[in-house]
Amino acid sequence: MFDEVDAQNLSGLVKGGASIYEAAAVEALRRAGAVQPEVLRQFRNALCKHSSGWEEALAVLPVEARGAFREGLVPEVLTVHEARASEIDGAEKLVFRTGDDHLIESVILKPESGRTALCISSQVGCACYCSFCATGLMGFSRNLSVAEILDQVRLVNRRLRGEGRSVRNVVFMGMGEPLLNQAAVFEAAKRLVDPAWFNLSGAHVTISTVGIAPGMRAFAERLPGCRLALSLHSARQEVRERLMPQARSYPLEVLRAALVEAARSGTVMIEYLMLAGVTDGEEDLRALVAFVGDLPVHVNLIPFNSFTGCNLEGSSVAVRQGFADKLKSLGLSVTLRRSLGVDIMAACGQLVQHKLKMD
């Protein structure tokens, strides 16, 4: 399945060879060069687990096989176009260029705990057009391939190698709606937790969704152990529809049923955006409590991060704290999330590349 997905999404994009993630192409090279399976495993480990550069990884192979691998494979399908580091909290935004000259963004988060997290993109732009998210301003261009998703992780790990860091948590919360690119996202997530590839814990891989109910049910079946985050943002149907056009397709009762299924196989979180006068009132709180009910979910309260062209305002710190305290008093598991990278437009809802394609 991976090769079918990857070949379709990378058609015409990767020039000069296959990506390193295309198992069939790599296996053909292994057989042609009489490379032992164990040596191929070491080659893959060098690239995906040890953050090695291309030539460093090739050095693992027998001398007589290196030329064929060098010519038959493309070392990376993304290149770093721009990097910006926050002067406030150490977050770093990377702008990657794809093989067909689209720009996408990933964000490296470096909390004091030392557990580096990476927020990655799954699409070029987004077709969901949520009113609080800058990515929707781009419109939708195309899905990212499995290789383009995984290269965000691999290239960031290589970048972090000199700092003695590596990506511990991957969150699909960058550009795009992951469950509208389900085949590639699920395959990439499986590679991230596969011991033969990136070997991350499933508990450290989170897929976020605006609420694509069929995809949520598929997640429960195909990615047990990984985390699902529902971008709920309002438990009042009419409010949610104003904020998120996709809510018209999947009403709250449908989403809750999908959450029940997902909670049976892994951790489920609810993301809730605090918007002044929109989602932070008493009626909003009661609706959220009723929606959660006895679901074993954790609620993240998210501050709104403004961007040009949006007239929404975030709730004050006092209102956010009061909202959290009331939820906790009613027995809900709640975290007040802190935004990182606000000064470089790298915080939640701020990722956008107005210049979709390079000149």
mmCIF file of N, CA and C in Angstrom, residues 159-286:
data_model
loop_
_atom_site.group_PDB
_atom_site.id
_atom_site.type_symbol
_atom_site.label_atom_id
_atom_site.label_comp_id
_atom_site.label_asym_id
_atom_site.label_seq_id
_atom_site.Cartn_x
_atom_site.Cartn_y
_atom_site.Cartn_z
ATOM 1 N N ARG A 159 18.977 18.420 11.685
ATOM 2 C CA ARG A 159 19.264 19.794 12.111
ATOM 3 C C ARG A 159 19.524 19.863 13.618
ATOM 4 N N LEU A 160 18.822 19.021 14.370
ATOM 5 C CA LEU A 160 18.938 19.036 15.832
ATOM 6 C C LEU A 160 20.137 18.240 16.346
ATOM 7 N N ARG A 161 20.731 17.464 15.475
ATOM 8 C CA ARG A 161 21.806 16.563 15.892
ATOM 9 C C ARG A 161 22.934 17.308 16.597
ATOM 10 N N GLY A 162 23.299 18.463 16.088
ATOM 11 C CA GLY A 162 24.383 19.229 16.691
ATOM 12 C C GLY A 162 24.054 19.770 18.065
ATOM 13 N N GLU A 163 22.757 19.849 18.403
ATOM 14 C CA GLU A 163 22.332 20.339 19.717
ATOM 15 C C GLU A 163 22.189 19.202 20.721
ATOM 16 N N GLY A 164 22.416 17.972 20.260
ATOM 17 C CA GLY A 164 22.220 16.829 21.142
ATOM 18 C C GLY A 164 20.753 16.527 21.378
ATOM 19 N N ARG A 165 19.903 16.991 20.481
ATOM 20 C CA ARG A 165 18.467 16.774 20.595
ATOM 21 C C ARG A 165 17.983 15.877 19.465
ATOM 22 N N SER A 166 16.791 15.325 19.655
ATOM 23 C CA SER A 166 16.086 14.641 18.573
ATOM 24 C C SER A 166 14.597 14.803 18.820
ATOM 25 N N VAL A 167 13.821 14.622 17.788
ATOM 26 C CA VAL A 167 12.372 14.771 17.906
ATOM 27 C C VAL A 167 11.809 13.621 18.731
ATOM 28 N N ARG A 168 11.133 13.964 19.824
ATOM 29 C CA ARG A 168 10.509 12.956 20.681
ATOM 30 C C ARG A 168 9.007 12.849 20.446
ATOM 31 N N ASN A 169 8.396 13.960 20.052
ATOM 32 C CA ASN A 169 6.957 13.998 19.823
ATOM 33 C C ASN A 169 6.678 14.590 18.450
ATOM 34 N N VAL A 170 5.817 13.941 17.693
ATOM 35 C CA VAL A 170 5.397 14.451 16.390
ATOM 36 C C VAL A 170 3.900 14.704 16.437
ATOM 37 N N VAL A 171 3.500 15.913 16.079
ATOM 38 C CA VAL A 171 2.082 16.253 16.049
ATOM 39 C C VAL A 171 1.710 16.700 14.640
ATOM 40 N N PHE A 172 0.692 16.087 14.088
ATOM 41 C CA PHE A 172 0.176 16.477 12.775
ATOM 42 C C PHE A 172 -0.784 17.641 12.986
ATOM 43 N N MET A 173 -0.216 18.806 13.259
ATOM 44 C CA MET A 173 -1.010 19.996 13.538
ATOM 45 C C MET A 173 -0.533 21.191 12.729
ATOM 46 N N GLY A 174 0.252 20.925 11.687
ATOM 47 C CA GLY A 174 0.728 22.001 10.833
ATOM 48 C C GLY A 174 -0.276 22.309 9.741
ATOM 49 N N MET A 175 0.203 22.628 8.561
ATOM 50 C CA MET A 175 -0.688 22.966 7.455
ATOM 51 C C MET A 175 -1.505 21.752 7.019
ATOM 52 N N GLY A 176 -2.790 21.990 6.777
ATOM 53 C CA GLY A 176 -3.632 20.954 6.205
ATOM 54 C C GLY A 176 -4.446 20.183 7.224
ATOM 55 N N GLU A 177 -5.436 19.465 6.724
ATOM 56 C CA GLU A 177 -6.269 18.564 7.526
ATOM 57 C C GLU A 177 -5.783 17.134 7.294
ATOM 58 N N PRO A 178 -5.139 16.544 8.298
ATOM 59 C CA PRO A 178 -4.543 15.215 8.115
ATOM 60 C C PRO A 178 -5.513 14.149 7.618
ATOM 61 N N LEU A 179 -6.744 14.173 8.099
ATOM 62 C CA LEU A 179 -7.671 13.107 7.731
ATOM 63 C C LEU A 179 -8.305 13.312 6.364
ATOM 64 N N LEU A 180 -7.961 14.411 5.686
ATOM 65 C CA LEU A 180 -8.317 14.558 4.279
ATOM 66 C C LEU A 180 -7.151 14.121 3.385
ATOM 67 N N ASN A 181 -6.095 13.645 4.017
ATOM 68 C CA ASN A 181 -4.965 13.006 3.316
ATOM 69 C C ASN A 181 -4.673 11.704 4.046
ATOM 70 N N GLN A 182 -5.737 10.957 4.266
ATOM 71 C CA GLN A 182 -5.699 9.832 5.186
ATOM 72 C C GLN A 182 -4.680 8.761 4.815
ATOM 73 N N ALA A 183 -4.642 8.342 3.563
ATOM 74 C CA ALA A 183 -3.751 7.240 3.180
ATOM 75 C C ALA A 183 -2.293 7.573 3.467
ATOM 76 N N ALA A 184 -1.849 8.755 3.047
ATOM 77 C CA ALA A 184 -0.446 9.136 3.247
ATOM 78 C C ALA A 184 -0.143 9.394 4.715
ATOM 79 N N VAL A 185 -1.054 10.050 5.421
ATOM 80 C CA VAL A 185 -0.829 10.362 6.836
ATOM 81 C C VAL A 185 -0.767 9.089 7.672
ATOM 82 N N PHE A 186 -1.683 8.166 7.448
ATOM 83 C CA PHE A 186 -1.669 6.924 8.219
ATOM 84 C C PHE A 186 -0.405 6.119 7.937
ATOM 85 N N GLU A 187 0.007 6.058 6.672
ATOM 86 C CA GLU A 187 1.221 5.317 6.343
ATOM 87 C C GLU A 187 2.446 5.977 6.968
ATOM 88 N N ALA A 188 2.497 7.305 6.940
ATOM 89 C CA ALA A 188 3.614 8.014 7.568
ATOM 90 C C ALA A 188 3.631 7.772 9.071
ATOM 91 N N ALA A 189 2.467 7.817 9.703
ATOM 92 C CA ALA A 189 2.398 7.580 11.147
ATOM 93 C C ALA A 189 2.856 6.168 11.490
ATOM 94 N N LYS A 190 2.485 5.192 10.661
ATOM 95 C CA LYS A 190 2.938 3.823 10.894
ATOM 96 C C LYS A 190 4.452 3.720 10.792
ATOM 97 N N ARG A 191 5.051 4.442 9.861
ATOM 98 C CA ARG A 191 6.515 4.443 9.746
ATOM 99 C C ARG A 191 7.161 5.119 10.958
ATOM 100 N N LEU A 192 6.522 6.145 11.480
ATOM 101 C CA LEU A 192 7.094 6.856 12.625
ATOM 102 C C LEU A 192 7.191 5.961 13.858
ATOM 103 N N VAL A 193 6.232 5.050 14.031
ATOM 104 C CA VAL A 193 6.236 4.194 15.220
ATOM 105 C C VAL A 193 6.847 2.818 14.946
ATOM 106 N N ASP A 194 7.154 2.529 13.700
ATOM 107 C CA ASP A 194 7.730 1.234 13.322
ATOM 108 C C ASP A 194 9.177 1.146 13.814
ATOM 109 N N PRO A 195 9.523 0.107 14.597
ATOM 110 C CA PRO A 195 10.909 -0.042 15.063
ATOM 111 C C PRO A 195 11.922 -0.115 13.926
ATOM 112 N N ALA A 196 11.488 -0.529 12.746
ATOM 113 C CA ALA A 196 12.405 -0.620 11.608
ATOM 114 C C ALA A 196 12.648 0.737 10.955
ATOM 115 N N TRP A 197 11.873 1.744 11.337
ATOM 116 C CA TRP A 197 12.020 3.063 10.733
ATOM 117 C C TRP A 197 12.390 4.103 11.791
ATOM 118 N N PHE A 198 11.438 4.889 12.276
ATOM 119 C CA PHE A 198 11.783 5.972 13.205
ATOM 120 C C PHE A 198 11.677 5.554 14.671
ATOM 121 N N ASN A 199 10.897 4.516 14.948
ATOM 122 C CA ASN A 199 10.841 3.903 16.276
ATOM 123 C C ASN A 199 10.386 4.863 17.378
ATOM 124 N N LEU A 200 9.423 5.730 17.088
ATOM 125 C CA LEU A 200 8.834 6.567 18.124
ATOM 126 C C LEU A 200 7.742 5.790 18.852
ATOM 127 N N SER A 201 7.463 6.178 20.069
ATOM 128 C CA SER A 201 6.338 5.596 20.793
ATOM 129 C C SER A 201 5.035 6.113 20.192
ATOM 130 N N GLY A 202 4.039 5.238 20.088
ATOM 131 C CA GLY A 202 2.743 5.673 19.588
ATOM 132 C C GLY A 202 2.148 6.784 20.427
ATOM 133 N N ALA A 203 2.461 6.775 21.712
ATOM 134 C CA ALA A 203 1.965 7.820 22.603
ATOM 135 C C ALA A 203 2.574 9.176 22.292
ATOM 136 N N HIS A 204 3.624 9.195 21.461
ATOM 137 C CA HIS A 204 4.287 10.445 21.100
ATOM 138 C C HIS A 204 3.970 10.877 19.670
ATOM 139 N N VAL A 205 2.965 10.255 19.072
ATOM 140 C CA VAL A 205 2.522 10.643 17.727
ATOM 141 C C VAL A 205 1.044 11.010 17.802
ATOM 142 N N THR A 206 0.734 12.257 17.481
ATOM 143 C CA THR A 206 -0.637 12.762 17.589
ATOM 144 C C THR A 206 -1.127 13.263 16.242
ATOM 145 N N ILE A 207 -2.310 12.811 15.854
ATOM 146 C CA ILE A 207 -2.948 13.286 14.630
ATOM 147 C C ILE A 207 -4.143 14.142 15.016
ATOM 148 N N SER A 208 -4.145 15.362 14.525
ATOM 149 C CA SER A 208 -5.219 16.305 14.831
ATOM 150 C C SER A 208 -6.201 16.365 13.669
ATOM 151 N N THR A 209 -7.465 16.619 13.986
ATOM 152 C CA THR A 209 -8.477 16.732 12.940
ATOM 153 C C THR A 209 -9.542 17.746 13.326
ATOM 154 N N VAL A 210 -10.098 18.420 12.327
ATOM 155 C CA VAL A 210 -11.214 19.334 12.576
ATOM 156 C C VAL A 210 -12.494 18.553 12.835
ATOM 157 N N GLY A 211 -12.455 17.249 12.594
ATOM 158 C CA GLY A 211 -13.628 16.422 12.833
ATOM 159 C C GLY A 211 -14.124 15.735 11.581
ATOM 160 N N ILE A 212 -13.253 14.960 10.936
ATOM 161 C CA ILE A 212 -13.639 14.154 9.778
ATOM 162 C C ILE A 212 -14.006 12.776 10.319
ATOM 163 N N ALA A 213 -15.289 12.568 10.584
ATOM 164 C CA ALA A 213 -15.735 11.389 11.325
ATOM 165 C C ALA A 213 -15.298 10.061 10.706
ATOM 166 N N PRO A 214 -15.418 9.850 9.393
ATOM 167 C CA PRO A 214 -14.959 8.568 8.837
ATOM 168 C C PRO A 214 -13.467 8.332 9.084
ATOM 169 N N GLY A 215 -12.674 9.390 8.978
ATOM 170 C CA GLY A 215 -11.246 9.271 9.235
ATOM 171 C C GLY A 215 -10.945 8.975 10.689
ATOM 172 N N MET A 216 -11.753 9.527 11.599
ATOM 173 C CA MET A 216 -11.571 9.257 13.023
ATOM 174 C C MET A 216 -11.831 7.787 13.325
ATOM 175 N N ARG A 217 -12.852 7.231 12.690
ATOM 176 C CA ARG A 217 -13.136 5.806 12.895
ATOM 177 C C ARG A 217 -12.026 4.939 12.297
ATOM 178 N N ALA A 218 -11.526 5.341 11.137
ATOM 179 C CA ALA A 218 -10.421 4.599 10.522
ATOM 180 C C ALA A 218 -9.167 4.688 11.382
ATOM 181 N N PHE A 219 -8.933 5.845 11.986
ATOM 182 C CA PHE A 219 -7.797 6.025 12.893
ATOM 183 C C PHE A 219 -7.854 4.991 14.012
ATOM 184 N N ALA A 220 -9.038 4.828 14.598
ATOM 185 C CA ALA A 220 -9.191 3.895 15.712
ATOM 186 C C ALA A 220 -8.821 2.475 15.305
ATOM 187 N N GLU A 221 -9.094 2.118 14.053
ATOM 188 C CA GLU A 221 -8.810 0.768 13.574
ATOM 189 C C GLU A 221 -7.351 0.580 13.180
ATOM 190 N N ARG A 222 -6.756 1.593 12.569
ATOM 191 C CA ARG A 222 -5.456 1.412 11.917
ATOM 192 C C ARG A 222 -4.269 1.920 12.727
ATOM 193 N N LEU A 223 -4.507 2.815 13.673
ATOM 194 C CA LEU A 223 -3.386 3.374 14.440
ATOM 195 C C LEU A 223 -3.616 3.249 15.945
ATOM 196 N N PRO A 224 -3.893 2.047 16.426
ATOM 197 C CA PRO A 224 -4.064 1.883 17.870
ATOM 198 C C PRO A 224 -2.776 2.248 18.595
ATOM 199 N N GLY A 225 -2.921 2.966 19.665
ATOM 200 C CA GLY A 225 -1.743 3.378 20.427
ATOM 201 C C GLY A 225 -1.294 4.785 20.136
ATOM 202 N N CYS A 226 -1.618 5.304 18.945
ATOM 203 C CA CYS A 226 -1.321 6.709 18.655
ATOM 204 C C CYS A 226 -2.406 7.589 19.272
ATOM 205 N N ARG A 227 -2.170 8.878 19.272
ATOM 206 C CA ARG A 227 -3.120 9.810 19.885
ATOM 207 C C ARG A 227 -3.925 10.546 18.826
ATOM 208 N N LEU A 228 -5.184 10.784 19.147
ATOM 209 C CA LEU A 228 -6.068 11.555 18.280
ATOM 210 C C LEU A 228 -6.471 12.826 19.009
ATOM 211 N N ALA A 229 -6.379 13.956 18.316
ATOM 212 C CA ALA A 229 -6.790 15.237 18.891
ATOM 213 C C ALA A 229 -7.912 15.817 18.036
ATOM 214 N N LEU A 230 -9.071 16.011 18.640
ATOM 215 C CA LEU A 230 -10.197 16.620 17.937
ATOM 216 C C LEU A 230 -10.190 18.121 18.178
ATOM 217 N N SER A 231 -10.096 18.884 17.099
ATOM 218 C CA SER A 231 -10.195 20.345 17.203
ATOM 219 C C SER A 231 -11.674 20.699 17.321
ATOM 220 N N LEU A 232 -12.170 20.661 18.536
ATOM 221 C CA LEU A 232 -13.598 20.883 18.778
ATOM 222 C C LEU A 232 -13.935 22.372 18.729
ATOM 223 N N HIS A 233 -13.305 23.133 19.625
ATOM 224 C CA HIS A 233 -13.376 24.600 19.670
ATOM 225 C C HIS A 233 -14.732 25.159 20.069
ATOM 226 N N SER A 234 -15.786 24.432 19.892
ATOM 227 C CA SER A 234 -17.093 24.788 20.448
ATOM 228 C C SER A 234 -17.942 23.530 20.491
ATOM 229 N N ALA A 235 -18.679 23.361 21.589
ATOM 230 C CA ALA A 235 -19.605 22.238 21.713
ATOM 231 C C ALA A 235 -21.033 22.687 21.446
ATOM 232 N N ARG A 236 -21.163 23.853 20.830
ATOM 233 C CA ARG A 236 -22.467 24.351 20.383
ATOM 234 C C ARG A 236 -22.475 24.295 18.857
ATOM 235 N N GLN A 237 -23.378 23.524 18.303
ATOM 236 C CA GLN A 237 -23.353 23.248 16.872
ATOM 237 C C GLN A 237 -23.392 24.512 16.030
ATOM 238 N N GLU A 238 -24.248 25.462 16.389
ATOM 239 C CA GLU A 238 -24.372 26.670 15.571
ATOM 240 C C GLU A 238 -23.099 27.507 15.604
ATOM 241 N N VAL A 239 -22.437 27.559 16.756
ATOM 242 C CA VAL A 239 -21.179 28.301 16.872
ATOM 243 C C VAL A 239 -20.090 27.583 16.089
ATOM 244 N N ARG A 240 -20.045 26.291 16.230
ATOM 245 C CA ARG A 240 -19.011 25.509 15.536
ATOM 246 C C ARG A 240 -19.140 25.646 14.021
ATOM 247 N N GLU A 241 -20.357 25.692 13.533
ATOM 248 C CA GLU A 241 -20.553 25.847 12.088
ATOM 249 C C GLU A 241 -20.080 27.206 11.594
ATOM 250 N N ARG A 242 -20.223 28.231 12.433
ATOM 251 C CA ARG A 242 -19.734 29.561 12.043
ATOM 252 C C ARG A 242 -18.213 29.588 11.986
ATOM 253 N N LEU A 243 -17.582 28.881 12.893
ATOM 254 C CA LEU A 243 -16.120 28.880 12.963
ATOM 255 C C LEU A 243 -15.486 27.919 11.967
ATOM 256 N N MET A 244 -16.154 26.786 11.731
ATOM 257 C CA MET A 244 -15.555 25.687 10.975
ATOM 258 C C MET A 244 -16.574 25.133 9.981
ATOM 259 N N PRO A 245 -16.460 25.459 8.719
ATOM 260 C CA PRO A 245 -17.421 24.980 7.716
ATOM 261 C C PRO A 245 -17.597 23.460 7.695
ATOM 262 N N GLN A 246 -16.545 22.701 8.017
ATOM 263 C CA GLN A 246 -16.646 21.242 8.009
ATOM 264 C C GLN A 246 -17.657 20.726 9.022
ATOM 265 N N ALA A 247 -17.985 21.549 10.032
ATOM 266 C CA ALA A 247 -18.924 21.128 11.071
ATOM 267 C C ALA A 247 -20.307 20.839 10.503
ATOM 268 N N ARG A 248 -20.620 21.432 9.359
ATOM 269 C CA ARG A 248 -21.931 21.180 8.744
ATOM 270 C C ARG A 248 -22.040 19.746 8.240
ATOM 271 N N SER A 249 -20.912 19.163 7.880
ATOM 272 C CA SER A 249 -20.916 17.789 7.365
ATOM 273 C C SER A 249 -20.936 16.755 8.475
ATOM 274 N N TYR A 250 -20.316 17.086 9.608
ATOM 275 C CA TYR A 250 -20.201 16.129 10.704
ATOM 276 C C TYR A 250 -20.643 16.799 12.001
ATOM 277 N N PRO A 251 -21.934 16.722 12.342
ATOM 278 C CA PRO A 251 -22.442 17.369 13.555
ATOM 279 C C PRO A 251 -21.872 16.735 14.820
ATOM 280 N N LEU A 252 -22.105 17.401 15.922
ATOM 281 C CA LEU A 252 -21.483 17.020 17.187
ATOM 282 C C LEU A 252 -21.805 15.589 17.610
ATOM 283 N N GLU A 253 -23.032 15.147 17.408
ATOM 284 C CA GLU A 253 -23.375 13.790 17.846
ATOM 285 C C GLU A 253 -22.601 12.740 17.052
ATOM 286 N N VAL A 254 -22.318 13.033 15.791
ATOM 287 C CA VAL A 254 -21.530 12.112 14.968
ATOM 288 C C VAL A 254 -20.075 12.097 15.439
ATOM 289 N N LEU A 255 -19.540 13.278 15.761
ATOM 290 C CA LEU A 255 -18.161 13.359 16.242
ATOM 291 C C LEU A 255 -17.999 12.648 17.577
ATOM 292 N N ARG A 256 -18.987 12.793 18.442
ATOM 293 C CA ARG A 256 -18.869 12.152 19.753
ATOM 294 C C ARG A 256 -18.862 10.632 19.612
ATOM 295 N N ALA A 257 -19.692 10.122 18.731
ATOM 296 C CA ALA A 257 -19.706 8.674 18.504
ATOM 297 C C ALA A 257 -18.355 8.195 17.974
ATOM 298 N N ALA A 258 -17.741 8.985 17.097
ATOM 299 C CA ALA A 258 -16.420 8.627 16.573
ATOM 300 C C ALA A 258 -15.363 8.692 17.671
ATOM 301 N N LEU A 259 -15.496 9.656 18.585
ATOM 302 C CA LEU A 259 -14.562 9.760 19.708
ATOM 303 C C LEU A 259 -14.654 8.545 20.617
ATOM 304 N N VAL A 260 -15.864 8.060 20.835
ATOM 305 C CA VAL A 260 -16.045 6.870 21.668
ATOM 306 C C VAL A 260 -15.256 5.702 21.085
ATOM 307 N N GLU A 261 -15.334 5.526 19.766
ATOM 308 C CA GLU A 261 -14.577 4.453 19.109
ATOM 309 C C GLU A 261 -13.076 4.668 19.249
ATOM 310 N N ALA A 262 -12.629 5.898 19.012
ATOM 311 C CA ALA A 262 -11.197 6.188 19.069
ATOM 312 C C ALA A 262 -10.637 5.998 20.470
ATOM 313 N N ALA A 263 -11.431 6.323 21.486
ATOM 314 C CA ALA A 263 -10.959 6.233 22.867
ATOM 315 C C ALA A 263 -10.721 4.791 23.294
ATOM 316 N N ARG A 264 -11.327 3.841 22.597
ATOM 317 C CA ARG A 264 -11.130 2.430 22.954
ATOM 318 C C ARG A 264 -9.736 1.935 22.600
ATOM 319 N N SER A 265 -9.097 2.596 21.629
ATOM 320 C CA SER A 265 -7.813 2.081 21.137
ATOM 321 C C SER A 265 -6.627 2.975 21.466
ATOM 322 N N GLY A 266 -6.859 4.149 22.020
ATOM 323 C CA GLY A 266 -5.744 5.043 22.316
ATOM 324 C C GLY A 266 -6.201 6.293 23.035
ATOM 325 N N THR A 267 -5.260 7.184 23.264
ATOM 326 C CA THR A 267 -5.546 8.424 23.973
ATOM 327 C C THR A 267 -6.237 9.420 23.052
ATOM 328 N N VAL A 268 -7.261 10.073 23.580
ATOM 329 C CA VAL A 268 -8.005 11.068 22.817
ATOM 330 C C VAL A 268 -7.947 12.400 23.551
ATOM 331 N N MET A 269 -7.708 13.450 22.791
ATOM 332 C CA MET A 269 -7.674 14.797 23.352
ATOM 333 C C MET A 269 -8.670 15.679 22.624
ATOM 334 N N ILE A 270 -9.138 16.700 23.315
ATOM 335 C CA ILE A 270 -9.997 17.710 22.714
ATOM 336 C C ILE A 270 -9.260 19.039 22.755
ATOM 337 N N GLU A 271 -9.134 19.665 21.598
ATOM 338 C CA GLU A 271 -8.524 20.989 21.506
ATOM 339 C C GLU A 271 -9.658 22.015 21.510
ATOM 340 N N TYR A 272 -9.541 23.006 22.377
ATOM 341 C CA TYR A 272 -10.628 23.984 22.530
ATOM 342 C C TYR A 272 -10.042 25.385 22.515
ATOM 343 N N LEU A 273 -10.377 26.139 21.485
ATOM 344 C CA LEU A 273 -9.840 27.483 21.288
ATOM 345 C C LEU A 273 -10.645 28.497 22.089
ATOM 346 N N MET A 274 -9.961 29.319 22.866
ATOM 347 C CA MET A 274 -10.611 30.311 23.715
ATOM 348 C C MET A 274 -10.752 31.627 22.961
ATOM 349 N N LEU A 275 -11.971 31.904 22.494
ATOM 350 C CA LEU A 275 -12.271 33.116 21.736
ATOM 351 C C LEU A 275 -13.211 34.004 22.539
ATOM 352 N N ALA A 276 -12.823 35.254 22.706
ATOM 353 C CA ALA A 276 -13.592 36.196 23.522
ATOM 354 C C ALA A 276 -14.999 36.372 22.968
ATOM 355 N N GLY A 277 -15.991 36.117 23.835
ATOM 356 C CA GLY A 277 -17.376 36.313 23.448
ATOM 357 C C GLY A 277 -17.916 35.304 22.463
ATOM 358 N N VAL A 278 -17.126 34.302 22.138
ATOM 359 C CA VAL A 278 -17.550 33.302 21.149
ATOM 360 C C VAL A 278 -17.579 31.898 21.747
ATOM 361 N N THR A 279 -16.514 31.530 22.456
ATOM 362 C CA THR A 279 -16.434 30.168 23.005
ATOM 363 C C THR A 279 -16.143 30.141 24.501
ATOM 364 N N ASP A 280 -16.128 31.296 25.167
ATOM 365 C CA ASP A 280 -15.650 31.342 26.556
ATOM 366 C C ASP A 280 -16.714 31.695 27.583
ATOM 367 N N GLY A 281 -17.993 31.632 27.225
ATOM 368 C CA GLY A 281 -19.066 31.978 28.150
ATOM 369 C C GLY A 281 -19.572 30.790 28.953
ATOM 370 N N GLU A 282 -20.516 31.058 29.859
ATOM 371 C CA GLU A 282 -21.086 30.001 30.692
ATOM 372 C C GLU A 282 -21.811 28.959 29.845
ATOM 373 N N GLU A 283 -22.548 29.416 28.834
ATOM 374 C CA GLU A 283 -23.254 28.477 27.958
ATOM 375 C C GLU A 283 -22.264 27.576 27.223
ATOM 376 N N ASP A 284 -21.137 28.162 26.830
ATOM 377 C CA ASP A 284 -20.104 27.377 26.146
ATOM 378 C C ASP A 284 -19.516 26.324 27.072
ATOM 379 N N LEU A 285 -19.287 26.727 28.321
ATOM 380 C CA LEU A 285 -18.716 25.800 29.294
ATOM 381 C C LEU A 285 -19.664 24.638 29.557
ATOM 382 N N ARG A 286 -20.948 24.950 29.753
ATOM 383 C CA ARG A 286 -21.924 23.884 30.014
ATOM 384 C C ARG A 286 -22.023 22.927 28.828
#
